[in-house]
């Protein structure tokens, strides 16, 4: 009976080692792809930062411009239903406990790749 248990344990160990080898190959492949994508992700992050700053500049310029009042026509009846109101910005989400504030997306991306490099070493 102990011989059967020993054989079962050996089979399970071989299966575990095989699975660990497959996972290791996949993780190495993923890390290689992440290293190749790092410059592209950095460029994308910088482009997002530039577009956000451009949008904020355009928004401030739009708020500075004075809207021209519309002339009201007397023959048009006033609308009886209320106009829908839309928010121009989203509410700030609450930050989960233990989360740190990142000042920019590029720093966040750079920090991610630095963390990955430290884990590989």
Coordinates of C-alpha atoms in Angstrom, one line a residue:
X1 CA 0.0 0.0 0.0
X2 CA 2.8 2.4 0.8
X3 CA 4.3 1.7 -2.6
X4 CA 1.1 2.9 -4.3
X5 CA 1.1 6.1 -2.2
X6 CA 4.7 6.8 -3.1
X7 CA 3.9 6.3 -6.8
X8 CA 0.9 8.7 -6.5
X9 CA 3.1 11.3 -4.8
X10 CA 5.8 11.0 -7.5
X11 CA 3.2 11.3 -10.3
X12 CA 1.8 14.4 -8.6
X13 CA 5.2 15.9 -8.2
X14 CA 6.1 15.4 -11.8
X15 CA 2.8 17.0 -12.8
X16 CA 3.5 20.0 -10.5
X17 CA 7.0 20.4 -11.9
X18 CA 5.7 20.2 -15.5
X19 CA 3.0 22.8 -14.7
X20 CA 5.5 25.1 -13.1
X21 CA 7.8 24.8 -16.1
X22 CA 4.9 25.8 -18.5
X23 CA 3.9 28.7 -16.3
X24 CA 7.6 29.9 -16.1
X25 CA 7.8 29.8 -19.9
X26 CA 4.6 31.9 -20.2
X27 CA 5.7 34.4 -17.7
X28 CA 9.1 34.8 -19.4
X29 CA 7.3 35.3 -22.7
X30 CA 5.0 37.9 -21.1
X31 CA 8.0 39.8 -19.6
X32 CA 9.7 39.8 -23.0
X33 CA 6.6 41.3 -24.6
X34 CA 6.3 43.9 -21.8
X35 CA 9.9 45.0 -22.3
X36 CA 9.3 45.4 -26.0
X37 CA 6.1 47.4 -25.3
X38 CA 7.6 49.7 -22.8
X39 CA 8.7 52.5 -25.2
X40 CA 5.3 52.4 -27.0
X41 CA 3.4 52.6 -23.7
X42 CA 5.6 55.5 -22.5
X43 CA 4.9 57.4 -25.8
X44 CA 1.2 56.7 -25.4
X45 CA 1.2 57.9 -21.8
X46 CA 3.0 61.1 -22.9
X47 CA 0.4 61.6 -25.7
X48 CA -2.4 61.2 -23.2
X49 CA -0.8 63.8 -20.9
X50 CA -0.4 66.2 -23.8
X51 CA -4.0 65.7 -24.9
X52 CA -5.3 66.2 -21.3
X53 CA -3.4 69.5 -21.0
X54 CA -4.7 70.6 -24.4
X55 CA -8.3 69.9 -23.4
X56 CA -7.9 71.8 -20.1
X57 CA -6.4 74.8 -22.1
X58 CA -9.3 74.7 -24.6
X59 CA -11.8 74.4 -21.7
X60 CA -10.4 77.4 -20.0
X61 CA -10.3 79.4 -23.2
X62 CA -14.0 78.4 -23.8
X63 CA -14.9 79.6 -20.3
X64 CA -13.1 82.9 -20.9
X65 CA -15.0 83.6 -24.1
X66 CA -18.3 85.4 -23.5
X67 CA -21.3 83.8 -25.0
X68 CA -23.4 86.0 -27.2
X69 CA -27.0 86.3 -26.0
X70 CA -29.6 84.9 -28.4
X71 CA -32.3 87.1 -29.6
X72 CA -35.7 85.7 -28.4
X73 CA -38.5 85.5 -30.9
X74 CA -41.9 86.5 -29.6
X75 CA -43.9 84.1 -31.8
X76 CA -42.2 81.0 -30.5
X77 CA -43.8 79.5 -27.4
X78 CA -41.6 78.8 -24.4
X79 CA -40.8 75.2 -23.7
X80 CA -42.9 73.7 -21.0
X81 CA -40.6 70.8 -20.1
X82 CA -37.4 71.3 -18.1
X83 CA -34.1 71.2 -20.0
X84 CA -31.9 68.3 -19.0
X85 CA -28.7 69.3 -17.2
X86 CA -25.5 67.5 -17.9
X87 CA -22.4 67.5 -15.8
X88 CA -19.2 68.6 -17.6
X89 CA -16.9 66.7 -15.3
X90 CA -17.0 63.4 -13.5
X91 CA -17.1 63.1 -9.7
X92 CA -13.8 62.1 -8.1
X93 CA -13.8 58.5 -7.1
X94 CA -12.8 57.6 -3.6
X95 CA -9.3 56.2 -3.3
X96 CA -9.0 52.7 -1.9
X97 CA -7.1 52.3 1.4
X98 CA -3.4 51.9 1.0
X99 CA -3.3 53.5 -2.5
X100 CA -0.7 56.2 -3.3
X101 CA -1.3 59.2 -5.4
X102 CA 0.5 59.2 -8.8
X103 CA 1.2 62.7 -10.1
X104 CA 1.3 61.7 -13.7
X105 CA 0.6 58.8 -16.0
X106 CA 4.1 58.7 -17.2
X107 CA 5.4 58.3 -13.6
X108 CA 2.9 55.5 -13.1
X109 CA 4.0 53.7 -16.2
X110 CA 7.6 54.2 -15.3
X111 CA 7.0 52.9 -11.8
X112 CA 5.3 49.8 -13.1
X113 CA 8.3 48.9 -15.3
X114 CA 10.7 49.6 -12.4
X115 CA 8.7 47.3 -10.1
X116 CA 8.8 44.6 -12.8
X117 CA 12.6 44.9 -13.2
X118 CA 13.1 44.7 -9.4
X119 CA 11.0 41.5 -9.2
X120 CA 13.0 39.9 -12.0
X121 CA 16.3 40.5 -10.2

